[in-house]
mmCIF file of C-alpha atoms in Angstrom:
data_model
loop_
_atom_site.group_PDB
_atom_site.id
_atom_site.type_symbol
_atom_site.label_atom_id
_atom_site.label_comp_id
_atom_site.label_asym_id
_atom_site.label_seq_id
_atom_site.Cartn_x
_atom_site.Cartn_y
_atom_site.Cartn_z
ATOM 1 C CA UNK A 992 8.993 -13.795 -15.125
ATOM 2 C CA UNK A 993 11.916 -15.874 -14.588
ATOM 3 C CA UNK A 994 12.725 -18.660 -11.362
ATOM 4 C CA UNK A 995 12.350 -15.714 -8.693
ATOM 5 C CA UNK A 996 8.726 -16.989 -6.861
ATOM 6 C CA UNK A 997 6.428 -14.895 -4.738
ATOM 7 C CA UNK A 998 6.108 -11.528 -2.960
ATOM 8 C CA UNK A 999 7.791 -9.829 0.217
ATOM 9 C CA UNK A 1000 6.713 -6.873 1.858
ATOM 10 C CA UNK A 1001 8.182 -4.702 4.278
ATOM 11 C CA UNK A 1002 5.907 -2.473 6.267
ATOM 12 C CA UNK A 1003 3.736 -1.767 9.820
ATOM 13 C CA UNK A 1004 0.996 -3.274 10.923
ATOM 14 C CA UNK A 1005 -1.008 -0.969 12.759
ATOM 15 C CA UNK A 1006 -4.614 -1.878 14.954
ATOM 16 C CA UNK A 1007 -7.058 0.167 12.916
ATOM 17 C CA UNK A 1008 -9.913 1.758 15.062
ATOM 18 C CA UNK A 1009 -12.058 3.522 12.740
ATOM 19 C CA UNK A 1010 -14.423 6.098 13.993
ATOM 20 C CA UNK A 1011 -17.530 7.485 11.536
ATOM 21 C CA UNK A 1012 -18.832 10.637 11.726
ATOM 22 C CA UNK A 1013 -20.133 13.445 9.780
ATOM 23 C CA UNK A 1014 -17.253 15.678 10.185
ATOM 24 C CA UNK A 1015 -13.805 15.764 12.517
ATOM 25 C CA UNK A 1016 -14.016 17.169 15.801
ATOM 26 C CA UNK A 1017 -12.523 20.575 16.050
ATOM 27 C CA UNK A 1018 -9.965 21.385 19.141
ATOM 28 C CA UNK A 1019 -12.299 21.069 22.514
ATOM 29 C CA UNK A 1020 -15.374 19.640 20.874
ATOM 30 C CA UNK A 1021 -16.961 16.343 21.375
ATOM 31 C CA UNK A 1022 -18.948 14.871 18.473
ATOM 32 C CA UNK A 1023 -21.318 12.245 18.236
ATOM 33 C CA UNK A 1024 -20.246 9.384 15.974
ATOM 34 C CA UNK A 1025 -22.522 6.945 13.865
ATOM 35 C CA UNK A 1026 -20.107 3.902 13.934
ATOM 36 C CA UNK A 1027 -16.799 2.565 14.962
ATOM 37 C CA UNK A 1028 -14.540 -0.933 14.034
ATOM 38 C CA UNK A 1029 -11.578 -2.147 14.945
ATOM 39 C CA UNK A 1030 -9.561 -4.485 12.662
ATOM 40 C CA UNK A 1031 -6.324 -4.993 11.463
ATOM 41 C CA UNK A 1032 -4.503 -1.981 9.716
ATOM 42 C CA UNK A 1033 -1.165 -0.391 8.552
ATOM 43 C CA UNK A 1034 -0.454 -0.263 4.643
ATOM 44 C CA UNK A 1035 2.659 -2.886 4.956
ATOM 45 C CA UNK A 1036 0.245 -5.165 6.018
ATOM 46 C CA UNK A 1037 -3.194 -4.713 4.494
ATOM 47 C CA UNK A 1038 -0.873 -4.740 1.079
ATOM 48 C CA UNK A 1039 0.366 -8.072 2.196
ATOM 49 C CA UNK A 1040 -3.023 -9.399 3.193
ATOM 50 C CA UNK A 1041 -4.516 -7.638 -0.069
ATOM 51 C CA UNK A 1042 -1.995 -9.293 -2.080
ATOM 52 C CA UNK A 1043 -2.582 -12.845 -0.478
ATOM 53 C CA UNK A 1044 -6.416 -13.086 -0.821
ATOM 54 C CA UNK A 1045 -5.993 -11.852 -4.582
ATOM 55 C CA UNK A 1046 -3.723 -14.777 -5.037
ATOM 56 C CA UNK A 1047 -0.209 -13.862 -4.145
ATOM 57 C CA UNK A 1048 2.352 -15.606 -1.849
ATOM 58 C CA UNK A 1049 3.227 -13.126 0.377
ATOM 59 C CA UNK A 1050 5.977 -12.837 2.921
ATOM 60 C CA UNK A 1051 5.164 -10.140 5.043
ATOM 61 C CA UNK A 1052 8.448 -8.632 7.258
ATOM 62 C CA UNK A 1053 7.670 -6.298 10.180
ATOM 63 C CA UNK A 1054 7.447 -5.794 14.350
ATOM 64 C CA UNK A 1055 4.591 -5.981 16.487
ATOM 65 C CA UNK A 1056 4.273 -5.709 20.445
ATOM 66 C CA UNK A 1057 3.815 -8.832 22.884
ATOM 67 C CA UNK A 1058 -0.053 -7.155 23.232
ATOM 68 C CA UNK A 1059 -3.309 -7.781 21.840
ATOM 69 C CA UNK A 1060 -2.910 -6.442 18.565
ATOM 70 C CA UNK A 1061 -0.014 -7.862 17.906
ATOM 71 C CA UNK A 1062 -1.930 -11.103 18.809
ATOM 72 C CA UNK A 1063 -4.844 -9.482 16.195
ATOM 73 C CA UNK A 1064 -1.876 -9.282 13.252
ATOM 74 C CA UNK A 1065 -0.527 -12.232 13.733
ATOM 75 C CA UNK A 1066 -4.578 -14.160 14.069
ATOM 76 C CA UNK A 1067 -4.795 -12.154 10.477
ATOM 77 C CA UNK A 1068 -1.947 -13.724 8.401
ATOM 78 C CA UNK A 1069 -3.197 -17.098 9.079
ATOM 79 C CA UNK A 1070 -6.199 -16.454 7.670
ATOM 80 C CA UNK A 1071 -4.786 -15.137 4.757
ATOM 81 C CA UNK A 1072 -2.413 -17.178 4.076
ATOM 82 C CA UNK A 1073 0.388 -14.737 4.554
ATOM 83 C CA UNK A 1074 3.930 -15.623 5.905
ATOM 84 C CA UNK A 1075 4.886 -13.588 9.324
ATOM 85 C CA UNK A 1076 8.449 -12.840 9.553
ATOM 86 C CA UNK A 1077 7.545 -10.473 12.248
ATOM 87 C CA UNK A 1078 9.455 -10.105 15.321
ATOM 88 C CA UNK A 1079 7.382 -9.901 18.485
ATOM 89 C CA UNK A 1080 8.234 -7.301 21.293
ATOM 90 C CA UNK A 1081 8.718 -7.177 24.601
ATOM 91 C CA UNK A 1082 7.855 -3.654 26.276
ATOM 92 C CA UNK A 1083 6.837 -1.867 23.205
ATOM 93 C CA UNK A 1084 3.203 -1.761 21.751
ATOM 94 C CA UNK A 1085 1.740 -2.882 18.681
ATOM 95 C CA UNK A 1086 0.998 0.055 16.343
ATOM 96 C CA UNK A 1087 -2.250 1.589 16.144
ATOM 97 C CA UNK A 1088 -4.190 4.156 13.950
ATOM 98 C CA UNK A 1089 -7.145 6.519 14.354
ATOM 99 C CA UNK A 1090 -9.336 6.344 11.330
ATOM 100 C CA UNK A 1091 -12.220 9.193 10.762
ATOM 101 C CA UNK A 1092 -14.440 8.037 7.870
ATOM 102 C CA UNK A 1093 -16.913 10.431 6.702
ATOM 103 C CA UNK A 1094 -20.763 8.610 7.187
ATOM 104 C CA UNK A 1095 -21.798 10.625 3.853
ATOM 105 C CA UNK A 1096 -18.944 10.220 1.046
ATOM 106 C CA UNK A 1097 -16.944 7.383 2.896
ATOM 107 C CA UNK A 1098 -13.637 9.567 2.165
ATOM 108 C CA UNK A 1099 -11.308 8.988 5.361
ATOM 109 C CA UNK A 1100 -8.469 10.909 7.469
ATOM 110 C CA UNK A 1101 -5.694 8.789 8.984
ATOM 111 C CA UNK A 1102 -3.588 9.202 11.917
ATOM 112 C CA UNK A 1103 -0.644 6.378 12.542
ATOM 113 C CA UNK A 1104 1.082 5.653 15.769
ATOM 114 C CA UNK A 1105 3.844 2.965 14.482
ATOM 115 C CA UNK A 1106 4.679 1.647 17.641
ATOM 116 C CA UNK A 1107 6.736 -1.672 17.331
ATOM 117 C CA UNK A 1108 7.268 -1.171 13.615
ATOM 118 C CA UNK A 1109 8.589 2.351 14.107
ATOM 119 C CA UNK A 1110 11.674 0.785 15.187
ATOM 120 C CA UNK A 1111 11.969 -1.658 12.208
ATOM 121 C CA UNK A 1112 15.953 -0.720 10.755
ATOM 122 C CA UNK A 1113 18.179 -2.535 8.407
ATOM 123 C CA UNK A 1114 18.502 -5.441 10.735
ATOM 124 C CA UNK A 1115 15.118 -6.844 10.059
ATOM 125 C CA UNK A 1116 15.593 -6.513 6.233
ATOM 126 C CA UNK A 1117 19.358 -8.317 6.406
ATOM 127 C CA UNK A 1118 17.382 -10.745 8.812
ATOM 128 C CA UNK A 1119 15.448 -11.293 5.523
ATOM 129 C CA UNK A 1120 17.842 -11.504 2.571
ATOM 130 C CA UNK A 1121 17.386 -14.935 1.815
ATOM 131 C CA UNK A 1122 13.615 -14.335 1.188
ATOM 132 C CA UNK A 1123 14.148 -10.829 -0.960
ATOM 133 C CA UNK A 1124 16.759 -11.914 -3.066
ATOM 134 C CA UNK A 1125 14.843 -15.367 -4.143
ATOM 135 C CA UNK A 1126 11.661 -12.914 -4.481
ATOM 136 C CA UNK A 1127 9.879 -11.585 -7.552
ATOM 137 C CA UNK A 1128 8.555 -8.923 -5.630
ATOM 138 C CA UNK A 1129 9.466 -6.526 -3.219
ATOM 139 C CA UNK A 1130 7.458 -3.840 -1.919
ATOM 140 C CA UNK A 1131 7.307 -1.324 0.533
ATOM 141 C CA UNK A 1132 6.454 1.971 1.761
ATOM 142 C CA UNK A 1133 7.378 4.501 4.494
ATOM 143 C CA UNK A 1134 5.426 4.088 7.663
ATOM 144 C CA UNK A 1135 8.339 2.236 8.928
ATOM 145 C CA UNK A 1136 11.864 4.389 8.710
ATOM 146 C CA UNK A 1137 13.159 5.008 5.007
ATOM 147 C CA UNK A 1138 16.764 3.939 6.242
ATOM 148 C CA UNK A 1139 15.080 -0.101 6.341
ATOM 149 C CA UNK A 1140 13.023 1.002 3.015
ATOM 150 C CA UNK A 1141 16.101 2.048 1.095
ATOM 151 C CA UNK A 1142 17.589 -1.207 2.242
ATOM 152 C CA UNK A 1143 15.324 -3.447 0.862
ATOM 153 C CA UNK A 1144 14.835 -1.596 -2.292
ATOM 154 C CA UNK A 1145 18.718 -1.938 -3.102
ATOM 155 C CA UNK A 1146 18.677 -5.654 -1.448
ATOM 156 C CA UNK A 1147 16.316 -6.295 -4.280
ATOM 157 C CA UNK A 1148 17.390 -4.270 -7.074
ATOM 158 C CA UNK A 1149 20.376 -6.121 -7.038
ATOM 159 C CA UNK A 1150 19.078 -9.425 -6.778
ATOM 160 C CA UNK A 1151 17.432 -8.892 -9.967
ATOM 161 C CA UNK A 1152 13.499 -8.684 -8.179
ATOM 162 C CA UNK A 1153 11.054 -6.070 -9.188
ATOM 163 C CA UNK A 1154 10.679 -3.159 -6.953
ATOM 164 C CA UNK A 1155 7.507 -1.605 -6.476
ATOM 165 C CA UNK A 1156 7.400 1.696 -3.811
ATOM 166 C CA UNK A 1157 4.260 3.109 -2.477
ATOM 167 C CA UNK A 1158 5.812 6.781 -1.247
ATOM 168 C CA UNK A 1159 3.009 7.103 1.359
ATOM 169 C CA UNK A 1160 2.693 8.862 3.426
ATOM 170 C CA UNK A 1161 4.178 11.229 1.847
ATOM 171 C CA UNK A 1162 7.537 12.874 2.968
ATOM 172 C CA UNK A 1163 10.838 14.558 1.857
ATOM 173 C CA UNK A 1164 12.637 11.182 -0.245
ATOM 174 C CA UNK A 1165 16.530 11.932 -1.423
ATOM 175 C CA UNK A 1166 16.916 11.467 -5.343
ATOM 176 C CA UNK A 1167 18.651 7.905 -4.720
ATOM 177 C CA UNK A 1168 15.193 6.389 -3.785
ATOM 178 C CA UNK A 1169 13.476 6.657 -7.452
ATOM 179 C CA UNK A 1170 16.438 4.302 -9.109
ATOM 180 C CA UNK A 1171 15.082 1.868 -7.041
ATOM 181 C CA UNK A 1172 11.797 1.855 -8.163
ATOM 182 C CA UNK A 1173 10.759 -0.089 -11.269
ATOM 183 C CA UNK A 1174 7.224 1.047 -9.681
ATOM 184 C CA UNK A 1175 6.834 3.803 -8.001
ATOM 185 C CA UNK A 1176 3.313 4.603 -6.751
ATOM 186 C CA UNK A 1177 1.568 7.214 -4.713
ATOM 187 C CA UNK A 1178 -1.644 8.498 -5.543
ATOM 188 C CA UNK A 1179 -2.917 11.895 -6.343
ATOM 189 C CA UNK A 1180 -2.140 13.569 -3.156
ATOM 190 C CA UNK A 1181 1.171 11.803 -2.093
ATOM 191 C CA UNK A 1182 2.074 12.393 -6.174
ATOM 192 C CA UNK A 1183 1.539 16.151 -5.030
ATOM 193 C CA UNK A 1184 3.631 16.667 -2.147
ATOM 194 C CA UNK A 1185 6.333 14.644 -4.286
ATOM 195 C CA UNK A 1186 6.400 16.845 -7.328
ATOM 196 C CA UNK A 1187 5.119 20.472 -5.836
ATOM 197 C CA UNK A 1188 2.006 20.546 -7.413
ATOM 198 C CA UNK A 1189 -1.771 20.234 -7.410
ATOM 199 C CA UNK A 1190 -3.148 16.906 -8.957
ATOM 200 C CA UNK A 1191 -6.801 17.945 -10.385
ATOM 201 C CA UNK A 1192 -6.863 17.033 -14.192
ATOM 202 C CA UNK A 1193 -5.020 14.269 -16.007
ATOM 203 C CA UNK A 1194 -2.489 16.377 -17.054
ATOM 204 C CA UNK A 1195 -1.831 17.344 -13.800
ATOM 205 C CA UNK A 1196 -1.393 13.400 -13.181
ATOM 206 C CA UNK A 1197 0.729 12.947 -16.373
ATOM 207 C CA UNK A 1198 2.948 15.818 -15.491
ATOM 208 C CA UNK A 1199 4.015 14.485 -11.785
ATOM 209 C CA UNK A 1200 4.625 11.007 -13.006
ATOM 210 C CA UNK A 1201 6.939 12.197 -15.682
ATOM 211 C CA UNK A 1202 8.907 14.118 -13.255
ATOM 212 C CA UNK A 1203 9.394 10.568 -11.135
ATOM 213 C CA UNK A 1204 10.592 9.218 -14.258
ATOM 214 C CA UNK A 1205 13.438 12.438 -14.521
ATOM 215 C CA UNK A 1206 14.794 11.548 -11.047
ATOM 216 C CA UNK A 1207 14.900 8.050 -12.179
ATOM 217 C CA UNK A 1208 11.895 6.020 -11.525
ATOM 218 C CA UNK A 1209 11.368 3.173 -14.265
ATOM 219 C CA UNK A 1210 7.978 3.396 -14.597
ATOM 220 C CA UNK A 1211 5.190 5.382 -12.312
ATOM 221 C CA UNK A 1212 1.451 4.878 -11.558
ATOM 222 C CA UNK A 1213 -0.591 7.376 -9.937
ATOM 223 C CA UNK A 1214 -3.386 5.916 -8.624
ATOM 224 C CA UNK A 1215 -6.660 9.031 -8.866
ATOM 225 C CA UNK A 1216 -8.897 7.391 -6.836
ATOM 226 C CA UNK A 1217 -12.593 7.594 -8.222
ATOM 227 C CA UNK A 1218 -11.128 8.505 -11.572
ATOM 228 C CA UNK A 1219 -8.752 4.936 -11.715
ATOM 229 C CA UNK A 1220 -4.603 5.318 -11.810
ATOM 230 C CA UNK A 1221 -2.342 6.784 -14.458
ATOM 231 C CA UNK A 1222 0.421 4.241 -16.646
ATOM 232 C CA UNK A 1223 3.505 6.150 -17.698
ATOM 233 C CA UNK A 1224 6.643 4.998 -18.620
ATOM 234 C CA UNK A 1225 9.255 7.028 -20.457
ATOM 235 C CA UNK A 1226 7.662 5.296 -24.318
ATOM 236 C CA UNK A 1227 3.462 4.741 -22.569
ATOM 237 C CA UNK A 1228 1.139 6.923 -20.792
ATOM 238 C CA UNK A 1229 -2.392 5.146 -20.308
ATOM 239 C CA UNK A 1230 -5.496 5.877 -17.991
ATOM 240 C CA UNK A 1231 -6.861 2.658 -16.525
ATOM 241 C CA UNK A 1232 -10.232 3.473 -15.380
ATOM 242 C CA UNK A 1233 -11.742 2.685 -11.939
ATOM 243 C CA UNK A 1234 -14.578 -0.325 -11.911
ATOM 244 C CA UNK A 1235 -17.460 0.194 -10.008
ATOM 245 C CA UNK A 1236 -18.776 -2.370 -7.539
ATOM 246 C CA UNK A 1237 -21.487 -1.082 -6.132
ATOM 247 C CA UNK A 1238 -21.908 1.820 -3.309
ATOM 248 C CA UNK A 1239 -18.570 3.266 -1.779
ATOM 249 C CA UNK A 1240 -18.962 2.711 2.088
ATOM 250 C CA UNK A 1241 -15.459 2.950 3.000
ATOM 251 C CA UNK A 1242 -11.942 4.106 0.896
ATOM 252 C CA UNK A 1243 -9.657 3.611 3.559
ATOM 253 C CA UNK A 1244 -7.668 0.838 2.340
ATOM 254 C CA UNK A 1245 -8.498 1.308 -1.449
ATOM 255 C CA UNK A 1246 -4.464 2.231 -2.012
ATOM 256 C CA UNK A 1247 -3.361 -0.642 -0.057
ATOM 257 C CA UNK A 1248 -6.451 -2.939 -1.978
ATOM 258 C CA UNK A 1249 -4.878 -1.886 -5.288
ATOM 259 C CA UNK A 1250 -1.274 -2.226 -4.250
ATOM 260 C CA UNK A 1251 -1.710 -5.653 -3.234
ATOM 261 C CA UNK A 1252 -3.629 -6.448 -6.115
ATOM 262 C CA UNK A 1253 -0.964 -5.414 -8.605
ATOM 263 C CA UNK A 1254 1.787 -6.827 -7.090
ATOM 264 C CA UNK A 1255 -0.223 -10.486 -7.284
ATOM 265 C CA UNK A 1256 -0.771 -9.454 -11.069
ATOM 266 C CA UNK A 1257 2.775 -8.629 -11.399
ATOM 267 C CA UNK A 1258 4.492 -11.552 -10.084
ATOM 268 C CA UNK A 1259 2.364 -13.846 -12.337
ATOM 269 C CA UNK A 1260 3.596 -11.746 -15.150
ATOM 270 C CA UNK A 1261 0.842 -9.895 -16.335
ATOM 271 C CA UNK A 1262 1.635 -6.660 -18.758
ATOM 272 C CA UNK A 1263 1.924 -3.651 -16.410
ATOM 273 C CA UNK A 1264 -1.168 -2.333 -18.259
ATOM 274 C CA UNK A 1265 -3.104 -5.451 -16.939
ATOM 275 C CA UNK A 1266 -1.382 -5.371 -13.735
ATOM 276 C CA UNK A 1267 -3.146 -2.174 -13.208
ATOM 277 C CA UNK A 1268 -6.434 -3.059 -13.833
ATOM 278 C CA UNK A 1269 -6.410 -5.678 -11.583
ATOM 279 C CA UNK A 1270 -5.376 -3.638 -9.318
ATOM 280 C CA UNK A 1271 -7.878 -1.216 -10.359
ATOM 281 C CA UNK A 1272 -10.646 -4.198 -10.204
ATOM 282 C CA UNK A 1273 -9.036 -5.054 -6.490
ATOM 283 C CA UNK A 1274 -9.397 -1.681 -4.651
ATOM 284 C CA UNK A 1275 -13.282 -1.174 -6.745
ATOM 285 C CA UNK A 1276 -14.192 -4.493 -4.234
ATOM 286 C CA UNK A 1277 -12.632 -2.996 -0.793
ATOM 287 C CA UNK A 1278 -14.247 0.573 -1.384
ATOM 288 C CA UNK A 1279 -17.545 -1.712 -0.878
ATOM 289 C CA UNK A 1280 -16.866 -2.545 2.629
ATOM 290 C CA UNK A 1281 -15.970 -1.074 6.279
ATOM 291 C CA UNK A 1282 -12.594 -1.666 7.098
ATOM 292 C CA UNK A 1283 -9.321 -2.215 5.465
ATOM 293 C CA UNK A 1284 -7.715 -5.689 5.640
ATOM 294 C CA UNK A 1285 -11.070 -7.069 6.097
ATOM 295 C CA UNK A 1286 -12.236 -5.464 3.345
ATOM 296 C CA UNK A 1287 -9.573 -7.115 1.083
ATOM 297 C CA UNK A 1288 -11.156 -8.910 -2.008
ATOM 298 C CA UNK A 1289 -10.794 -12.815 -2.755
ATOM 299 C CA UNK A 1290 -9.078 -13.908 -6.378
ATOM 300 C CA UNK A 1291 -12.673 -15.266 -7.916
ATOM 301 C CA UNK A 1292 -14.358 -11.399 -6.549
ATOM 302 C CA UNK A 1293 -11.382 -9.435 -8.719
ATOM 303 C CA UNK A 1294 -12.219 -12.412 -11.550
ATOM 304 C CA UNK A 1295 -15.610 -12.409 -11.666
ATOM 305 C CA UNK A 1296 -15.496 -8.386 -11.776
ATOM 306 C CA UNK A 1297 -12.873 -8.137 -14.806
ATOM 307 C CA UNK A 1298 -14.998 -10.748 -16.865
ATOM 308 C CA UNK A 1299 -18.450 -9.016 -16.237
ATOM 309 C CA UNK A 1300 -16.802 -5.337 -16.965
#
């Protein structure tokens, strides 16, 4: 894949505090829960750490507070072996998120408070141009404002790296967002809100990701949870199926597990088609565990699953 080395992300980091429970409260009503964790969080980030324990080297740009959590992100990027460009800040808190995870099914609700990186802009991406441009990878998504997104999607384009954008969560994009995108990748629900349409059946899937491709996208993945993610390009359309790694305890991060784990795939130059199921194998692992970033599979896990499967 050419002299361009390695993998940046732009994104949040967010303190995850995940509650379990057997339903959400309703308005005025107190529930009992059967668990609770707190870890580190925000897609951005769990993609970069994702993408690092598969195998990647990841630059991951962002803001955090002068807090705790910021503390937290920056104690998790050493472990993983991912490099912080992240600017620390004085008077504004780290992000955080409130996580309900159902105690039956493991499915999860998400609510994101951005904090420091709700103030990322296009400084912090021109702050990193040297690092995008040399990149084989740039990613991002839009928990931090789509102004700094769009930046680093056209920083990159034109540098010649591939772009991979994870619309999540989900929101009003203009049209010059998808020519950006050699990857563009929400999953079935995110797909939805993008296209105007329920995503229940496979054509259903196929249908939204060929409308990315009309407003420009090069290729599009929609990742179907349970089911695996959809291929299509304007000449392919293939359905990778999910692995299965044992019980689901938590699917929280399994978008940000798979995103990271195609993105490693990628910039080692697998096929896209391969690049998926690695993915695929990546988020099968994290579903298995409580947590997001923590739950974030090493490279021998994701290839000792694809050999025994």
């Amino acid at each position: 894949m050419s002299e361009k080395k390695g993998i940046v992300i732009l994104g949040i980091f967010a303190a995850d505090t995940a509650y379990k429970a057997k339903r959400l409260p309703h308005i005025a009503e107190t529930l009992m829960g059967s668990g609770f964790t707190l870890g580190p969080g925000g897609k951005g980030s769990n993609q970069a750490i994702a993408a690092a324990k598969a195998g990647g080297k990841v630059t991951f740009i962002s803001r955090i507070g002068n807090d705790p959590f910021g503390e937290m992100a920056l104690a998790a990027y050493a472990a993983a072996g991912v490099k912080a460009n992240v600017m620390k800040m004085e008077g504004v808190s780290t992000g955080a998120a409130f996580i309900f995870v159902d105690e039956v099914s493991g499915d999860n609700a998400i609510i994101v408070a951005p904090g420091a990186a709700g103030l990322i802009g296009i400084e912090d991406v021109d702050a990193n141009r040297m690092e995008i441009e040399s990149a084989a990878i740039f990613m991002t998504q839009l928990e931090q404002p789509l102004e700094a997104a769009m930046r680093g999607l056209s920083m990159a384009k034109r540098a010649g790296a591939t772009t991979i954008f994870n619309p999540a969560p989900a929101r009003a994009i203009p049209d010059s967002v998808y020519e950006l995108c050699d990857f563009i990748v929400p999953n079935e629900v995110e797909a939805a809100e993008l296209v105007g349409h329920t995503i229940e059946t496979d054509e259903q899937a196929r249908a939204a990701g060929g409308i990315l491709l009309k407003r420009g996208a090069r290729a599009a993945i929609v990742t179907l949870g349970a089911r695996g993610a959809l291929y299509l390009t304007a000449g392919q359309s293939e359905f990778v199926p999910a692995f299965s790694a044992g019980n689901v305890i938590d699917t929280t991060g399994a978008g940000d597990a798979f995103l990271g784990g195609f993105a490693t795939a990628i910039s080692e130059g697998c096929a896209p088609v391969e690049a998926v199921r690695f993915g695929c194998a990546t988020a099968a692992i994290a579903v298995t565990r409580p947590g997001t970033a923590p739950a974030m599979p090493s490279r021998a896990e994701i290839d000792a699953l694809l050999r025994s499967s």
